[in-house]
Coordinates of C-alpha atoms and ligand atoms in Angstrom, one line a residue:
Chain A
M1 CA 183.1 72.7 35.9
T2 CA 185.7 75.0 34.4
I3 CA 187.6 77.8 36.3
N4 CA 185.3 80.5 35.0
Q5 CA 182.2 78.6 35.8
I6 CA 183.3 78.4 39.3
Q7 CA 184.3 81.9 39.4
D8 CA 180.9 83.1 38.3
A9 CA 179.3 80.8 40.8
I10 CA 181.2 82.5 43.6
I11 CA 180.4 86.0 42.2
E12 CA 176.6 85.1 42.4
E13 CA 176.7 83.6 45.9
F14 CA 178.6 86.8 47.0
G15 CA 175.8 89.0 45.4
C16 CA 173.6 88.0 48.4
F17 CA 175.9 89.8 50.8
N18 CA 174.7 93.2 51.3
R19 CA 177.0 94.2 54.4
W20 CA 180.7 93.8 54.7
M21 CA 180.1 91.7 58.0
D22 CA 178.3 89.2 56.2
K23 CA 181.0 88.6 53.6
Y24 CA 184.0 88.6 56.2
E25 CA 181.7 86.2 58.4
Y26 CA 181.6 83.9 55.3
L27 CA 185.4 84.1 54.7
I28 CA 186.1 83.4 58.4
D29 CA 183.8 80.5 58.3
L30 CA 185.3 79.1 55.1
G31 CA 188.8 79.8 56.7
K32 CA 187.8 77.8 59.8
K33 CA 186.6 74.8 57.5
L34 CA 189.3 74.8 55.1
P35 CA 191.1 71.4 55.3
I36 CA 194.5 71.9 56.8
I37 CA 197.5 71.3 54.9
E38 CA 199.1 68.1 56.4
P39 CA 201.7 68.9 59.3
Q40 CA 204.5 67.0 57.4
Y41 CA 204.2 69.6 54.5
K42 CA 203.9 72.8 56.6
T43 CA 207.6 73.3 56.2
E44 CA 210.0 76.0 55.0
Q45 CA 209.9 74.5 51.5
H46 CA 206.2 75.2 51.1
L47 CA 206.1 78.6 53.0
I48 CA 205.2 81.8 51.2
R49 CA 206.4 84.3 53.5
G50 CA 204.2 87.3 53.7
C51 CA 205.2 90.1 56.1
Q52 CA 202.2 89.6 58.4
S53 CA 200.6 86.4 57.5
Q54 CA 202.2 83.3 56.2
V55 CA 200.8 80.9 53.6
W56 CA 201.9 77.5 53.0
L57 CA 201.4 76.1 49.4
R58 CA 201.4 72.4 48.2
A59 CA 200.8 71.5 44.6
E60 CA 201.0 67.9 43.0
L61 CA 200.1 66.8 39.4
R62 CA 197.8 63.8 39.7
N63 CA 196.4 62.2 36.6
G64 CA 197.0 65.6 34.7
A65 CA 195.4 67.7 37.0
V66 CA 196.9 70.0 39.7
T67 CA 195.9 69.3 43.2
F68 CA 196.8 71.6 45.9
T69 CA 196.3 72.4 49.5
A70 CA 197.2 75.5 51.2
D71 CA 197.1 77.2 54.7
S72 CA 197.6 80.2 56.5
D73 CA 197.9 81.5 60.1
A74 CA 195.3 84.3 59.4
L75 CA 191.7 83.3 59.1
I76 CA 190.7 85.8 56.4
T77 CA 193.6 85.0 54.4
K78 CA 192.6 81.0 55.0
G79 CA 189.0 82.1 53.6
I80 CA 190.2 83.4 50.6
I81 CA 192.5 80.8 50.1
A82 CA 189.6 78.4 50.4
L83 CA 187.8 80.3 47.5
L84 CA 191.1 80.0 45.3
V85 CA 191.1 76.2 46.2
R86 CA 187.6 75.9 44.9
V87 CA 188.4 77.7 41.9
L88 CA 191.8 76.3 40.8
D89 CA 192.0 72.8 42.4
A90 CA 191.8 69.8 40.0
Q91 CA 192.1 72.1 36.9
Q92 CA 194.5 71.6 34.1
P93 CA 198.0 73.1 34.4
M94 CA 197.6 74.9 31.2
D95 CA 194.4 76.6 32.3
I96 CA 195.6 77.6 35.8
A97 CA 198.9 79.3 34.1
H98 CA 196.5 81.2 31.8
T99 CA 193.5 82.0 34.2
E100 CA 192.6 85.5 34.8
L101 CA 191.0 85.5 38.5
Y102 CA 188.5 88.0 38.0
F103 CA 186.2 87.0 40.9
I104 CA 188.4 88.5 43.5
D105 CA 187.9 92.0 42.2
A106 CA 184.0 91.2 41.3
I107 CA 183.6 90.3 45.1
G108 CA 185.5 93.2 46.5
L109 CA 188.4 91.3 47.8
Q110 CA 191.0 92.9 45.4
A111 CA 192.7 94.9 48.3
H112 CA 193.8 91.3 49.7
L113 CA 195.6 90.6 46.4
S114 CA 197.2 93.7 46.0
P115 CA 200.8 94.3 46.5
T116 CA 200.4 96.6 49.3
R117 CA 198.9 93.7 51.4
S118 CA 201.7 91.9 52.8
N119 CA 199.7 88.6 53.5
G120 CA 201.4 86.3 50.8
L121 CA 198.2 86.0 48.8
L122 CA 199.5 87.6 45.7
S123 CA 202.6 85.6 45.9
M124 CA 200.6 82.5 46.2
V125 CA 198.7 83.1 43.2
N126 CA 201.8 83.7 41.2
T127 CA 203.5 80.6 42.6
L128 CA 200.4 78.6 41.6
K129 CA 200.4 79.9 38.1
S130 CA 204.0 79.3 37.6
I131 CA 203.5 75.7 38.9
G132 CA 200.7 75.4 36.3
E133 CA 203.3 76.7 33.7
K134 CA 205.6 74.1 34.9
F135 CA 203.4 71.1 34.9
S136 CA 202.1 71.9 31.4
K137 CA 205.6 72.1 30.0
A138 CA 206.6 68.8 31.7
H139 CA 203.3 67.1 30.3
Chain B
M1 CA 197.2 142.6 88.7
K2 CA 198.3 138.7 87.7
P3 CA 196.1 137.3 85.1
P4 CA 194.0 134.2 86.5
T5 CA 196.3 131.2 86.1
T6 CA 194.1 128.6 84.1
S7 CA 196.1 125.8 82.4
P8 CA 195.5 126.1 78.6
T9 CA 193.7 123.6 77.1
L10 CA 193.5 122.4 73.3
D11 CA 190.6 123.4 71.0
V12 CA 190.9 119.8 69.3
A13 CA 187.7 120.5 67.0
A14 CA 189.8 123.5 65.3
I15 CA 192.8 121.5 65.5
R16 CA 191.1 118.9 63.2
R17 CA 189.6 121.3 60.9
Q18 CA 193.2 121.9 59.9
F19 CA 193.6 118.5 58.5
P20 CA 191.6 118.1 55.5
I21 CA 192.2 114.4 55.3
L22 CA 190.5 113.7 58.5
A23 CA 187.1 114.5 56.7
R24 CA 187.1 111.7 54.3
E25 CA 185.3 108.4 54.3
V26 CA 186.9 105.0 54.3
N27 CA 184.6 101.8 53.5
G28 CA 181.5 104.2 54.1
N29 CA 182.5 105.3 57.4
R30 CA 184.5 108.5 58.6
L31 CA 188.0 107.9 58.7
V32 CA 189.3 107.0 62.4
Y33 CA 193.2 107.5 61.7
L34 CA 194.9 105.7 64.5
D35 CA 198.1 104.7 62.7
N36 CA 200.0 108.0 63.8
G37 CA 203.0 105.9 64.7
A38 CA 203.6 105.0 61.1
T39 CA 203.2 108.5 59.8
A40 CA 200.9 111.5 60.8
Q41 CA 198.6 113.4 58.7
K42 CA 199.5 116.9 57.4
P43 CA 197.5 120.4 58.5
Q44 CA 197.0 122.8 56.0
P45 CA 199.7 125.2 56.9
V46 CA 202.2 122.5 55.9
I47 CA 200.4 121.7 52.7
D48 CA 200.3 125.5 51.8
A49 CA 203.9 126.1 52.7
M50 CA 204.8 123.2 50.2
A51 CA 202.4 124.3 47.4
H52 CA 203.9 128.1 48.1
Y53 CA 207.4 126.9 47.5
Y54 CA 206.6 125.2 44.2
R55 CA 204.4 127.9 43.1
E56 CA 206.6 131.0 44.2
L57 CA 210.1 129.7 45.1
N58 CA 211.3 126.8 43.2
A59 CA 215.0 127.0 42.5
N60 CA 218.1 125.0 43.4
I61 CA 219.7 126.2 46.6
H62 CA 223.1 127.3 47.9
R63 CA 224.5 127.8 44.3
G64 CA 222.5 130.3 42.6
V65 CA 223.1 134.1 42.3
H66 CA 219.9 134.6 40.7
H67 CA 216.9 136.0 42.9
L68 CA 214.6 132.9 43.1
S69 CA 217.7 130.6 44.3
Q70 CA 218.6 133.1 47.0
Q71 CA 214.8 133.1 48.1
A72 CA 214.8 129.3 48.1
T73 CA 217.9 129.1 50.0
H74 CA 216.9 131.5 52.6
A75 CA 213.5 129.7 53.2
Y76 CA 215.5 126.2 53.5
E77 CA 217.9 127.8 55.9
Q78 CA 215.0 129.4 57.8
A79 CA 213.6 126.0 58.4
R80 CA 216.9 124.7 59.6
E81 CA 216.9 127.6 62.0
T82 CA 213.3 126.7 63.1
V83 CA 214.4 123.1 63.8
R84 CA 217.5 124.5 65.7
A85 CA 215.4 126.6 68.0
Y86 CA 212.8 124.1 68.6
I87 CA 215.1 121.5 69.7
H88 CA 217.2 123.9 71.3
A89 CA 220.7 123.0 69.4
E90 CA 223.6 125.5 70.0
Q91 CA 224.0 125.9 66.2
A92 CA 222.1 125.6 63.0
A93 CA 225.2 123.7 61.9
E94 CA 224.4 120.7 64.1
V95 CA 221.2 120.3 62.5
L96 CA 221.7 118.0 59.4
F97 CA 218.9 117.5 57.1
T98 CA 218.6 113.8 56.3
S99 CA 215.7 111.8 54.5
G100 CA 214.5 110.6 57.9
T101 CA 215.3 108.7 61.0
T102 CA 216.8 105.7 59.3
A103 CA 219.0 107.8 57.3
G104 CA 220.3 109.6 60.3
I105 CA 221.0 106.5 62.3
N106 CA 223.0 105.1 59.2
L107 CA 224.9 108.2 59.1
V108 CA 226.3 107.8 62.4
A109 CA 226.8 104.1 62.4
T110 CA 228.9 104.4 59.1
C111 CA 230.6 107.6 59.6
W112 CA 231.5 107.8 63.3
G113 CA 231.5 103.9 63.3
R114 CA 234.2 103.8 60.7
K115 CA 236.4 106.2 62.1
H116 CA 236.2 105.2 66.1
L117 CA 235.0 101.6 66.3
K118 CA 237.7 99.0 67.1
P119 CA 237.8 95.3 67.2
G120 CA 236.2 94.5 70.8
D121 CA 234.5 97.5 71.1
E122 CA 230.9 97.5 72.2
I123 CA 227.7 99.3 71.1
I124 CA 224.4 98.8 73.4
L125 CA 221.1 98.9 72.2
S126 CA 217.7 97.6 73.8
T127 CA 215.2 94.8 73.3
M128 CA 212.8 97.3 72.1
E129 CA 214.5 99.0 69.4
H130 CA 213.2 99.4 65.8
H131 CA 215.0 97.5 63.2
S132 CA 216.3 101.0 61.9
N133 CA 218.3 101.2 65.2
I134 CA 219.6 97.7 65.1
V135 CA 220.6 96.9 61.5
P136 CA 222.8 99.8 60.8
W137 CA 224.8 98.8 64.0
Q138 CA 225.1 95.1 63.1
L139 CA 226.5 96.2 59.6
I140 CA 229.0 98.5 61.1
C141 CA 229.8 96.1 64.0
Q142 CA 230.4 93.2 61.3
Q143 CA 232.9 95.4 59.4
Q144 CA 234.5 96.7 62.4
Q145 CA 234.8 93.5 64.1
S146 CA 232.9 95.2 67.3
R147 CA 230.0 93.7 69.3
L148 CA 226.4 94.6 69.9
K149 CA 225.3 94.2 73.8
I150 CA 221.6 94.0 74.4
L151 CA 219.9 96.0 77.3
P152 CA 217.0 94.0 78.5
I153 CA 213.7 95.2 79.3
T154 CA 211.0 94.2 81.9
H155 CA 207.7 92.7 80.9
A156 CA 205.8 95.9 81.2
G157 CA 208.2 97.4 78.5
E158 CA 210.6 99.4 80.6
L159 CA 214.6 99.6 80.3
R160 CA 216.5 97.6 82.8
L161 CA 218.5 100.3 84.2
D162 CA 220.1 97.8 87.0
A163 CA 221.4 95.7 84.0
F164 CA 222.3 98.7 81.8
Q165 CA 224.8 99.4 84.9
E166 CA 226.4 96.1 84.4
L167 CA 226.5 96.0 80.5
L168 CA 228.3 99.4 80.6
S169 CA 232.2 99.0 80.7
E170 CA 235.3 100.6 79.2
R171 CA 234.7 98.7 76.1
T172 CA 231.3 100.6 75.6
R173 CA 231.7 103.1 72.9
L174 CA 228.1 104.1 72.1
V175 CA 224.5 103.5 73.2
A176 CA 221.6 103.7 70.7
I177 CA 218.1 103.8 72.3
A178 CA 214.6 105.0 71.4
H179 CA 213.7 107.6 73.2
V180 CA 209.8 106.5 72.9
S181 CA 209.1 102.8 71.6
N182 CA 207.2 102.8 68.6
T183 CA 205.4 99.3 69.5
L184 CA 205.0 99.7 73.4
G185 CA 204.8 103.6 73.7
S186 CA 207.3 103.3 76.8
V187 CA 209.1 106.8 77.3
N188 CA 212.5 105.6 78.2
P189 CA 214.3 107.5 81.0
V190 CA 216.8 108.9 78.6
A191 CA 218.4 111.6 80.8
R192 CA 219.5 108.8 83.5
V193 CA 220.7 106.6 80.3
I194 CA 222.8 109.7 78.9
E195 CA 224.2 110.3 82.6
L196 CA 225.1 106.8 83.1
A197 CA 226.8 106.4 79.7
H198 CA 228.8 109.7 79.7
A199 CA 230.1 108.6 83.0
Q200 CA 231.5 105.4 81.2
G201 CA 232.9 107.7 78.5
A202 CA 230.4 106.3 75.9
L203 CA 228.3 108.4 73.5
V204 CA 224.6 108.4 73.1
L205 CA 222.5 108.4 69.9
L206 CA 218.6 108.9 70.6
D207 CA 216.1 107.5 68.2
G208 CA 213.7 110.4 68.5
A209 CA 211.3 109.1 65.7
Q210 CA 208.3 108.6 68.2
A211 CA 209.2 111.2 70.6
M212 CA 209.0 114.3 68.6
P213 CA 205.4 114.0 67.6
H214 CA 204.4 114.1 71.2
M215 CA 206.9 116.1 73.4
R216 CA 209.4 119.0 73.3
V217 CA 212.9 117.8 73.1
D218 CA 215.7 119.9 74.4
V219 CA 219.0 118.4 72.9
Q220 CA 221.6 120.6 75.3
A221 CA 219.4 119.9 78.5
L222 CA 219.8 116.3 77.7
G223 CA 223.3 116.4 76.8
V224 CA 222.7 114.0 74.0
D225 CA 225.5 113.5 71.4
F226 CA 223.2 112.4 68.4
Y227 CA 219.4 112.6 68.1
A228 CA 217.8 111.4 64.8
F229 CA 214.0 112.0 63.9
S230 CA 211.6 111.7 61.2
G231 CA 209.6 114.8 59.7
H232 CA 206.6 112.7 58.4
K233 CA 205.8 111.4 61.9
M234 CA 205.4 115.0 63.1
F235 CA 203.1 116.3 60.7
A236 CA 205.7 117.0 57.9
P237 CA 205.9 115.5 54.6
T238 CA 207.8 112.4 54.0
G239 CA 211.6 112.2 52.8
V240 CA 212.9 114.6 55.1
G241 CA 214.3 114.4 58.7
V242 CA 217.0 115.6 61.0
L243 CA 220.1 114.4 62.6
Y244 CA 221.2 116.4 65.5
G245 CA 225.0 115.8 66.5
K246 CA 227.3 118.0 68.7
A247 CA 229.4 120.0 66.3
A248 CA 232.7 118.6 67.9
L249 CA 231.6 114.9 66.9
L250 CA 230.2 116.1 63.3
N251 CA 233.4 117.8 62.7
D252 CA 235.5 114.8 63.5
M253 CA 233.6 112.7 61.4
P254 CA 234.4 111.8 57.7
P255 CA 231.8 112.7 55.0
Y256 CA 229.1 110.4 54.3
Q257 CA 228.3 110.6 50.8
G258 CA 230.3 112.3 48.1
G259 CA 229.0 114.9 45.6
G260 CA 228.1 118.4 45.2
E261 CA 227.2 120.9 48.0
M262 CA 229.4 119.0 50.4
I263 CA 232.7 120.3 49.0
E264 CA 234.9 123.3 49.4
R265 CA 237.3 122.7 46.5
V266 CA 237.8 119.5 44.3
T267 CA 240.8 118.7 42.1
F268 CA 241.4 115.3 40.9
D269 CA 244.4 114.8 43.4
K270 CA 242.5 116.1 46.7
T271 CA 239.0 117.2 47.6
T272 CA 238.6 119.6 50.5
F273 CA 235.1 119.4 52.1
A274 CA 232.6 122.1 53.1
E275 CA 231.8 123.2 56.6
L276 CA 229.0 121.8 58.6
P277 CA 226.1 121.2 57.9
H278 CA 227.0 121.0 54.3
K279 CA 229.7 118.5 54.6
F280 CA 227.0 115.7 55.4
E281 CA 224.4 117.1 52.7
A282 CA 225.8 116.0 49.5
G283 CA 223.7 116.6 46.4
T284 CA 220.5 118.6 45.8
P285 CA 218.5 118.0 49.1
N286 CA 215.0 117.8 49.6
I287 CA 214.2 121.3 49.6
V288 CA 210.6 121.3 49.7
G289 CA 210.5 118.5 52.5
G290 CA 213.0 120.9 54.7
I291 CA 210.3 124.0 54.3
G292 CA 207.4 121.8 54.8
L293 CA 209.2 120.5 58.1
G294 CA 210.0 123.8 59.2
A295 CA 206.3 124.7 58.7
A296 CA 205.0 121.6 60.7
I297 CA 207.3 122.6 63.6
A298 CA 206.1 126.2 63.6
W299 CA 202.5 124.9 63.6
F300 CA 203.1 122.3 66.4
A301 CA 205.1 124.7 68.5
Q302 CA 202.1 127.3 68.7
F303 CA 200.4 124.7 71.0
D304 CA 201.3 124.5 74.6
A305 CA 203.2 121.4 75.4
E306 CA 201.6 120.8 78.6
A307 CA 198.3 120.8 77.0
V308 CA 199.2 118.7 74.3
T309 CA 200.7 116.1 77.0
A310 CA 197.3 116.5 78.8
H311 CA 195.2 115.7 76.1
E312 CA 197.1 112.9 74.8
Q313 CA 197.5 111.3 78.3
D314 CA 193.4 111.6 78.8
L315 CA 193.4 109.8 75.7
L316 CA 195.7 107.2 76.8
A317 CA 193.8 106.7 80.2
Y318 CA 190.5 106.5 78.5
A319 CA 191.4 104.2 75.7
T320 CA 193.6 101.9 78.1
A321 CA 190.3 101.6 80.4
Q322 CA 188.0 101.1 77.6
L323 CA 190.2 98.5 75.9
S324 CA 191.0 96.6 78.8
A325 CA 187.4 96.5 79.6
L326 CA 186.8 94.3 76.9
P327 CA 186.9 90.5 77.4
R328 CA 189.8 88.8 75.8
V329 CA 192.0 92.1 75.1
T330 CA 195.5 92.1 76.4
I331 CA 197.4 95.4 76.4
L332 CA 201.3 94.8 75.7
G333 CA 203.4 97.9 77.0
T334 CA 202.1 98.8 80.5
A335 CA 205.0 101.0 81.5
P336 CA 203.8 103.8 84.1
H337 CA 205.5 106.6 81.6
K338 CA 203.8 106.3 78.2
V339 CA 202.9 108.2 74.9
C340 CA 199.5 107.5 73.5
V341 CA 200.5 104.2 71.8
I342 CA 198.4 101.1 72.7
S343 CA 199.5 97.7 71.4
F344 CA 197.1 94.8 72.0
L345 CA 196.3 91.2 71.4
L346 CA 192.7 89.8 71.0
A347 CA 192.8 86.7 72.4
D348 CA 194.6 84.2 70.0
A349 CA 193.3 86.0 67.0
H350 CA 195.6 87.0 64.2
P351 CA 196.5 90.7 64.3
F352 CA 195.9 90.7 60.3
D353 CA 192.4 89.5 61.0
V354 CA 191.6 92.0 63.5
G355 CA 193.1 94.9 61.4
T356 CA 191.2 93.8 58.7
I357 CA 187.8 93.9 60.2
L358 CA 188.8 97.4 61.8
D359 CA 189.5 98.5 58.2
Q360 CA 186.2 97.6 57.2
Q361 CA 184.9 100.1 59.9
G362 CA 187.1 102.9 58.9
V363 CA 189.4 102.4 61.8
A364 CA 193.2 102.6 60.6
V365 CA 195.6 100.8 62.8
R366 CA 198.7 99.0 62.4
T367 CA 199.2 95.4 62.7
G368 CA 202.2 93.2 62.6
H369 CA 205.6 93.2 64.2
H370 CA 206.1 97.1 63.8
C371 CA 209.9 96.4 62.6
T372 CA 210.6 95.1 66.1
Q373 CA 211.0 91.4 65.8
P374 CA 213.4 91.2 68.6
L375 CA 210.7 92.7 71.1
M376 CA 208.2 90.4 69.5
D377 CA 210.4 87.5 70.1
F378 CA 210.9 88.9 73.7
Y379 CA 206.9 88.4 74.2
N380 CA 206.8 85.2 72.0
I381 CA 204.3 86.5 69.7
S382 CA 204.4 87.4 66.0
G383 CA 202.9 90.7 65.8
T384 CA 200.0 93.0 67.8
V385 CA 197.4 95.4 66.7
R386 CA 198.9 98.9 67.5
A387 CA 196.5 102.0 67.8
S388 CA 198.8 105.1 67.9
F389 CA 197.2 108.7 68.5
A390 CA 198.1 112.0 67.6
I391 CA 197.2 115.7 68.9
Y392 CA 194.2 115.7 66.7
N393 CA 192.5 112.4 67.7
H394 CA 189.6 112.8 70.3
R395 CA 187.6 110.4 72.5
A396 CA 185.1 109.6 69.9
E397 CA 187.5 108.0 68.0
V398 CA 188.3 106.0 71.0
D399 CA 184.7 104.7 71.3
A400 CA 184.9 104.1 67.3
L401 CA 188.0 101.9 68.0
V402 CA 186.5 100.2 71.0
A403 CA 183.1 99.2 69.1
A404 CA 185.2 97.9 66.2
V405 CA 187.6 95.8 68.4
A406 CA 184.3 94.6 70.1
R407 CA 182.8 93.6 66.8
A408 CA 186.2 92.0 65.5
A409 CA 186.2 90.0 68.8
N410 CA 182.5 88.6 68.0
M411 CA 183.3 87.8 64.4
L412 CA 186.7 85.8 65.2
A413 CA 185.4 84.2 68.4
Ligands
PLP501 C1 211.4 104.1 66.7 C2 211.6 104.2 65.2 N1 212.7 104.4 64.7 C3 213.0 104.5 63.5 C4 211.9 104.6 62.7 C5 212.2 104.6 61.0 O1 211.8 105.9 60.6 P1 211.9 106.2 59.1 O2 211.3 105.2 58.5 O3 211.1 107.6 59.1 O4 213.2 106.5 58.7 C6 210.5 104.3 63.1 C7 209.5 104.7 62.1 O5 208.7 103.5 62.0 C8 210.3 104.4 64.5 O6 209.1 104.4 65.0

């Protein structure tokens, strides 16, 4: 699936949640299930420091596609990371570099990616995009 | 005939009506604003005073011969006098307008520190200080090769006065302590701190950022040397604050920033400086901010101080009991003498998750380290959830907080 097909699928799924609680319970659940980044990569090098919650991000180029794993110490942040992994994992570097992540807005989580939220997510997305850029040039 | 001695009580409903923002909704719920430690909301008289200034008085102050400039100057200096009277400073010249607590502490660290700190001299701070009362001292100590000494606290969040007496020595030049802790709510025994420090010949700076919104402070009765606070935490606008300093100390300090307003006479060979307070107020000040601060203090001072304390202590006792009754809630900061600030943890849930779920329910709290990372290290945690109350909060909002926390507990379990 393309990045936008996955984004559209997520928007449709979230359309079923009428109450904020359902949405957040789902995110918390996703956060709990997110495969955790292997401990040896949970290092300073992979850390994206937010003021409150921390994010770890590890990206590799495998067979021309970017695979990445990420983690956070806060569950809701982890839930959103799980969505981002679903959208961007195994995609082409060029596509990642140029993607517009409209699903975040559409499912009402934009506050989590605004510069006022000090959870490291915005930096994570920016880092991911610049990794996409870097890999597509190296290609 | 003597009037009946009933202790005055606050009409909290009437007070709430003076704060337009309290009527708004957040995420579909009536706003429950419990982030007063970060900044307080502004009552209508403050908003009006600021609008009035821009509508009727706006002009640059101190320099103009024209009518508007004189009126604006009068309003600004009137505000300084309001502050002076409220904190009971001896002279208005001892009341310096700053941009806030941070600016006031930096001013003292820089101007007093550069002149008086020598290699080997010591400054005492406590474990519970806000970064604003740590970093300026670190910077000046590096420059002057002086040292910081840390006054430890108890697990409950009280200064260890026994250890203080051991730390104090002839090398101690200054003690910089929070009057009230922003993270724990502890009200520190500042009178005793000042007494002990002065007996050793050390000066005392109090960080009054969190005390001023809750209590009357009399700088002369305390005998404090410097007292810094922010307007925005006490119902005034952002970008204005006060540094009180004893005139003799301020006169003895070199100026902070150079510029207009702070000079007496400038030539390229030599500049002489203006008298206090202008020596420390270079450039066009935050005129509307000063006027807003005057209005905020006039507004707050109309309430009986004991009635304010009684109301806030009732909220503290009620909120502490209700939150403690929830399973898996741990309160940090259990000093017997506190203002209504409650830091807590919900089992091992990340404070960010708790704060996010409270926000969905319209409850505004603060999460994180609250700019007190050394204090977080002391408790070996990364942050807390902090509910901080003000005069306009009421018990129904405690109930809303407790219900929201209970729901967060369910969701995050
Ligand atoms: C105890 C304490 N000191 C200093 C400050 C800094 O105040 P400001 O940011 O207004 O300068 C704060 C504000 O958070 C505080 O709570």
